[in-house]
Amino acid sequence: QVQLVESGGGLVQAGGSLRLSCAASGSIFGINTMAWHRQALGRQRVLVATITSGGTTIYEDSVKGRFTISRDNAKNTVYLQMNSLKPEDTAVYYCRLGYLGNAYWGQGTQVTVSS
């Protein structure tokens, strides 16, 4: 059974930084994709960034140049470094693992950016 555990959310002032982590456990072997999504209050969940096991990354336009997704394959862990945070980045951030045609989600971590 695959499980994802996120950490690193919190409250930060605009212009500040946070680093999110997501550790995957269970039977995971080989090629997979890990990603971060976010869901603001009253809005749909949207993709923020994704990274393949080979290191290819894709970012949503509003976070390009501010957020960096990375991963440690040996630890099955994905990170999201968020810099120059804005109030509009406030949301619950979810980690997702895509593996063998299945999607696994973390429980979410709240990020709040005050103005």
mmCIF file with all atom_site columns, C-alpha atoms in Angstrom, residues 1-101:
data_model
loop_
_atom_site.group_PDB
_atom_site.id
_atom_site.type_symbol
_atom_site.label_atom_id
_atom_site.label_alt_id
_atom_site.label_comp_id
_atom_site.label_asym_id
_atom_site.label_entity_id
_atom_site.label_seq_id
_atom_site.pdbx_PDB_ins_code
_atom_site.Cartn_x
_atom_site.Cartn_y
_atom_site.Cartn_z
_atom_site.occupancy
_atom_site.B_iso_or_equiv
_atom_site.pdbx_formal_charge
_atom_site.auth_seq_id
_atom_site.auth_comp_id
_atom_site.auth_asym_id
_atom_site.auth_atom_id
_atom_site.pdbx_PDB_model_num
ATOM 1   C CA . GLN A 1 1   ? 0.000   0.000  0.000   1.00 0.00 ? 1   GLN A CA 1
ATOM 2   C CA . VAL A 1 2   ? 1.364   3.405  -0.995  1.00 0.00 ? 2   VAL A CA 1
ATOM 3   C CA . GLN A 1 3   ? 1.174   6.273  1.470   1.00 0.00 ? 3   GLN A CA 1
ATOM 4   C CA . LEU A 1 4   ? 2.229   9.911  1.122   1.00 0.00 ? 4   LEU A CA 1
ATOM 5   C CA . VAL A 1 5   ? 3.055   12.120 4.093   1.00 0.00 ? 5   VAL A CA 1
ATOM 6   C CA . GLU A 1 6   ? 3.462   15.858 3.596   1.00 0.00 ? 6   GLU A CA 1
ATOM 7   C CA . SER A 1 7   ? 5.123   18.391 5.871   1.00 0.00 ? 7   SER A CA 1
ATOM 8   C CA . GLY A 1 8   ? 6.399   21.956 5.829   1.00 0.00 ? 8   GLY A CA 1
ATOM 9   C CA . GLY A 1 9   ? 3.293   24.095 5.523   1.00 0.00 ? 9   GLY A CA 1
ATOM 10  C CA . GLY A 1 10  ? 2.576   27.073 7.724   1.00 0.00 ? 10  GLY A CA 1
ATOM 11  C CA . LEU A 1 11  ? 2.026   30.811 7.947   1.00 0.00 ? 11  LEU A CA 1
ATOM 12  C CA . VAL A 1 12  ? 4.449   33.181 6.246   1.00 0.00 ? 12  VAL A CA 1
ATOM 13  C CA . GLN A 1 13  ? 4.466   36.830 5.278   1.00 0.00 ? 13  GLN A CA 1
ATOM 14  C CA . ALA A 1 14  ? 4.343   37.897 1.645   1.00 0.00 ? 14  ALA A CA 1
ATOM 15  C CA . GLY A 1 15  ? 7.796   37.691 0.110   1.00 0.00 ? 15  GLY A CA 1
ATOM 16  C CA . GLY A 1 16  ? 8.823   34.873 2.400   1.00 0.00 ? 16  GLY A CA 1
ATOM 17  C CA . SER A 1 17  ? 9.716   31.263 1.685   1.00 0.00 ? 17  SER A CA 1
ATOM 18  C CA . LEU A 1 18  ? 8.563   27.800 2.654   1.00 0.00 ? 18  LEU A CA 1
ATOM 19  C CA . ARG A 1 19  ? 9.730   24.318 1.729   1.00 0.00 ? 19  ARG A CA 1
ATOM 20  C CA . LEU A 1 20  ? 7.237   21.485 1.476   1.00 0.00 ? 20  LEU A CA 1
ATOM 21  C CA . SER A 1 21  ? 8.230   17.829 1.656   1.00 0.00 ? 21  SER A CA 1
ATOM 22  C CA . CYS A 1 22  ? 6.333   14.701 0.706   1.00 0.00 ? 22  CYS A CA 1
ATOM 23  C CA . ALA A 1 23  ? 7.629   11.238 1.521   1.00 0.00 ? 23  ALA A CA 1
ATOM 24  C CA . ALA A 1 24  ? 6.162   8.220  -0.249  1.00 0.00 ? 24  ALA A CA 1
ATOM 25  C CA . SER A 1 25  ? 6.255   4.803  1.375   1.00 0.00 ? 25  SER A CA 1
ATOM 26  C CA . GLY A 1 26  ? 5.206   1.383  0.168   1.00 0.00 ? 26  GLY A CA 1
ATOM 27  C CA . SER A 1 27  ? 5.990   -0.752 -2.857  1.00 0.00 ? 27  SER A CA 1
ATOM 28  C CA . ILE A 1 28  ? 7.280   1.801  -5.343  1.00 0.00 ? 28  ILE A CA 1
ATOM 29  C CA . PHE A 1 29  ? 9.746   0.667  -7.954  1.00 0.00 ? 29  PHE A CA 1
ATOM 30  C CA . GLY A 1 30  ? 10.977  2.389  -11.054 1.00 0.00 ? 30  GLY A CA 1
ATOM 31  C CA . ILE A 1 31  ? 9.369   5.070  -13.169 1.00 0.00 ? 31  ILE A CA 1
ATOM 32  C CA . ASN A 1 32  ? 6.874   7.363  -11.516 1.00 0.00 ? 32  ASN A CA 1
ATOM 33  C CA . THR A 1 33  ? 5.818   10.987 -11.496 1.00 0.00 ? 33  THR A CA 1
ATOM 34  C CA . MET A 1 34  ? 5.424   13.139 -8.423  1.00 0.00 ? 34  MET A CA 1
ATOM 35  C CA . ALA A 1 35  ? 3.605   16.424 -8.301  1.00 0.00 ? 35  ALA A CA 1
ATOM 36  C CA . TRP A 1 36  ? 2.236   19.189 -6.133  1.00 0.00 ? 36  TRP A CA 1
ATOM 37  C CA . HIS A 1 37  ? -1.288  20.495 -6.489  1.00 0.00 ? 37  HIS A CA 1
ATOM 38  C CA . ARG A 1 38  ? -3.061  23.197 -4.515  1.00 0.00 ? 38  ARG A CA 1
ATOM 39  C CA . GLN A 1 39  ? -6.624  24.028 -3.662  1.00 0.00 ? 39  GLN A CA 1
ATOM 40  C CA . ALA A 1 40  ? -7.645  27.468 -2.481  1.00 0.00 ? 40  ALA A CA 1
ATOM 41  C CA . LEU A 1 41  ? -10.827 27.889 -0.489  1.00 0.00 ? 41  LEU A CA 1
ATOM 42  C CA . GLY A 1 42  ? -13.839 27.606 -2.773  1.00 0.00 ? 42  GLY A CA 1
ATOM 43  C CA . ARG A 1 43  ? -11.768 26.727 -5.818  1.00 0.00 ? 43  ARG A CA 1
ATOM 44  C CA . GLN A 1 44  ? -10.817 23.591 -7.712  1.00 0.00 ? 44  GLN A CA 1
ATOM 45  C CA . ARG A 1 45  ? -7.598  21.742 -7.084  1.00 0.00 ? 45  ARG A CA 1
ATOM 46  C CA . VAL A 1 46  ? -4.972  22.720 -9.665  1.00 0.00 ? 46  VAL A CA 1
ATOM 47  C CA . LEU A 1 47  ? -1.560  21.452 -10.658 1.00 0.00 ? 47  LEU A CA 1
ATOM 48  C CA . VAL A 1 48  ? 1.380   23.517 -9.406  1.00 0.00 ? 48  VAL A CA 1
ATOM 49  C CA . ALA A 1 49  ? 4.400   21.525 -10.524 1.00 0.00 ? 49  ALA A CA 1
ATOM 50  C CA . THR A 1 50  ? 5.354   18.022 -11.571 1.00 0.00 ? 50  THR A CA 1
ATOM 51  C CA . ILE A 1 51  ? 8.604   16.068 -11.822 1.00 0.00 ? 51  ILE A CA 1
ATOM 52  C CA . THR A 1 52  ? 9.307   12.711 -13.419 1.00 0.00 ? 52  THR A CA 1
ATOM 53  C CA . SER A 1 53  ? 11.682  10.121 -11.995 1.00 0.00 ? 53  SER A CA 1
ATOM 54  C CA . GLY A 1 54  ? 14.124  11.290 -14.686 1.00 0.00 ? 54  GLY A CA 1
ATOM 55  C CA . GLY A 1 55  ? 13.973  14.869 -13.413 1.00 0.00 ? 55  GLY A CA 1
ATOM 56  C CA . THR A 1 56  ? 11.835  16.535 -16.083 1.00 0.00 ? 56  THR A CA 1
ATOM 57  C CA . THR A 1 57  ? 9.812   19.358 -14.540 1.00 0.00 ? 57  THR A CA 1
ATOM 58  C CA . ILE A 1 58  ? 6.714   21.317 -15.510 1.00 0.00 ? 58  ILE A CA 1
ATOM 59  C CA . TYR A 1 59  ? 5.373   24.384 -13.698 1.00 0.00 ? 59  TYR A CA 1
ATOM 60  C CA . GLU A 1 60  ? 2.096   26.239 -13.687 1.00 0.00 ? 60  GLU A CA 1
ATOM 61  C CA . ASP A 1 61  ? 2.645   29.719 -15.153 1.00 0.00 ? 61  ASP A CA 1
ATOM 62  C CA . SER A 1 62  ? 1.947   31.697 -11.977 1.00 0.00 ? 62  SER A CA 1
ATOM 63  C CA . VAL A 1 63  ? 4.727   29.939 -10.014 1.00 0.00 ? 63  VAL A CA 1
ATOM 64  C CA . LYS A 1 64  ? 7.452   29.868 -12.669 1.00 0.00 ? 64  LYS A CA 1
ATOM 65  C CA . GLY A 1 65  ? 10.615  31.507 -11.363 1.00 0.00 ? 65  GLY A CA 1
ATOM 66  C CA . ARG A 1 66  ? 9.381   31.374 -7.760  1.00 0.00 ? 66  ARG A CA 1
ATOM 67  C CA . PHE A 1 67  ? 8.792   27.690 -7.015  1.00 0.00 ? 67  PHE A CA 1
ATOM 68  C CA . THR A 1 68  ? 11.183  24.796 -7.550  1.00 0.00 ? 68  THR A CA 1
ATOM 69  C CA . ILE A 1 69  ? 10.194  21.141 -7.478  1.00 0.00 ? 69  ILE A CA 1
ATOM 70  C CA . SER A 1 70  ? 12.849  18.536 -6.793  1.00 0.00 ? 70  SER A CA 1
ATOM 71  C CA . ARG A 1 71  ? 13.056  14.945 -5.677  1.00 0.00 ? 71  ARG A CA 1
ATOM 72  C CA . ASP A 1 72  ? 15.272  12.413 -3.979  1.00 0.00 ? 72  ASP A CA 1
ATOM 73  C CA . ASN A 1 73  ? 14.620  9.093  -5.691  1.00 0.00 ? 73  ASN A CA 1
ATOM 74  C CA . ALA A 1 74  ? 16.503  7.115  -3.063  1.00 0.00 ? 74  ALA A CA 1
ATOM 75  C CA . LYS A 1 75  ? 14.112  8.440  -0.429  1.00 0.00 ? 75  LYS A CA 1
ATOM 76  C CA . ASN A 1 76  ? 10.986  8.571  -2.653  1.00 0.00 ? 76  ASN A CA 1
ATOM 77  C CA . THR A 1 77  ? 10.590  12.141 -1.497  1.00 0.00 ? 77  THR A CA 1
ATOM 78  C CA . VAL A 1 78  ? 9.533   15.214 -3.432  1.00 0.00 ? 78  VAL A CA 1
ATOM 79  C CA . TYR A 1 79  ? 10.093  18.802 -2.357  1.00 0.00 ? 79  TYR A CA 1
ATOM 80  C CA . LEU A 1 80  ? 8.588   22.131 -3.280  1.00 0.00 ? 80  LEU A CA 1
ATOM 81  C CA . GLN A 1 81  ? 10.711  25.177 -2.530  1.00 0.00 ? 81  GLN A CA 1
ATOM 82  C CA . MET A 1 82  ? 8.474   28.227 -2.582  1.00 0.00 ? 82  MET A CA 1
ATOM 83  C CA . ASN A 1 83  ? 10.076  31.666 -2.687  1.00 0.00 ? 83  ASN A CA 1
ATOM 84  C CA . SER A 1 84  ? 8.637   35.160 -3.080  1.00 0.00 ? 84  SER A CA 1
ATOM 85  C CA . LEU A 1 85  ? 5.319   33.923 -1.758  1.00 0.00 ? 85  LEU A CA 1
ATOM 86  C CA . LYS A 1 86  ? 2.196   35.950 -2.458  1.00 0.00 ? 86  LYS A CA 1
ATOM 87  C CA . PRO A 1 87  ? -1.175  36.022 -0.680  1.00 0.00 ? 87  PRO A CA 1
ATOM 88  C CA . GLU A 1 88  ? -2.688  34.335 -3.731  1.00 0.00 ? 88  GLU A CA 1
ATOM 89  C CA . ASP A 1 89  ? -0.475  31.308 -3.055  1.00 0.00 ? 89  ASP A CA 1
ATOM 90  C CA . THR A 1 90  ? -2.580  30.619 0.036   1.00 0.00 ? 90  THR A CA 1
ATOM 91  C CA . ALA A 1 91  ? -4.076  27.137 -0.318  1.00 0.00 ? 91  ALA A CA 1
ATOM 92  C CA . VAL A 1 92  ? -3.935  23.570 0.858   1.00 0.00 ? 92  VAL A CA 1
ATOM 93  C CA . TYR A 1 93  ? -1.063  21.912 -0.973  1.00 0.00 ? 93  TYR A CA 1
ATOM 94  C CA . TYR A 1 94  ? -1.352  18.250 -1.917  1.00 0.00 ? 94  TYR A CA 1
ATOM 95  C CA . CYS A 1 95  ? 1.315   15.836 -3.015  1.00 0.00 ? 95  CYS A CA 1
ATOM 96  C CA . ARG A 1 96  ? 0.471   13.295 -5.729  1.00 0.00 ? 96  ARG A CA 1
ATOM 97  C CA . LEU A 1 97  ? 2.301   10.196 -6.897  1.00 0.00 ? 97  LEU A CA 1
ATOM 98  C CA . GLY A 1 98  ? 1.530   8.714  -10.305 1.00 0.00 ? 98  GLY A CA 1
ATOM 99  C CA . TYR A 1 99  ? 2.613   5.082  -10.463 1.00 0.00 ? 99  TYR A CA 1
ATOM 100 C CA . LEU A 1 100 ? 1.520   2.196  -12.701 1.00 0.00 ? 100 LEU A CA 1
ATOM 101 C CA . GLY A 1 101 ? -1.568  4.084  -13.825 1.00 0.00 ? 101 GLY A CA 1
#
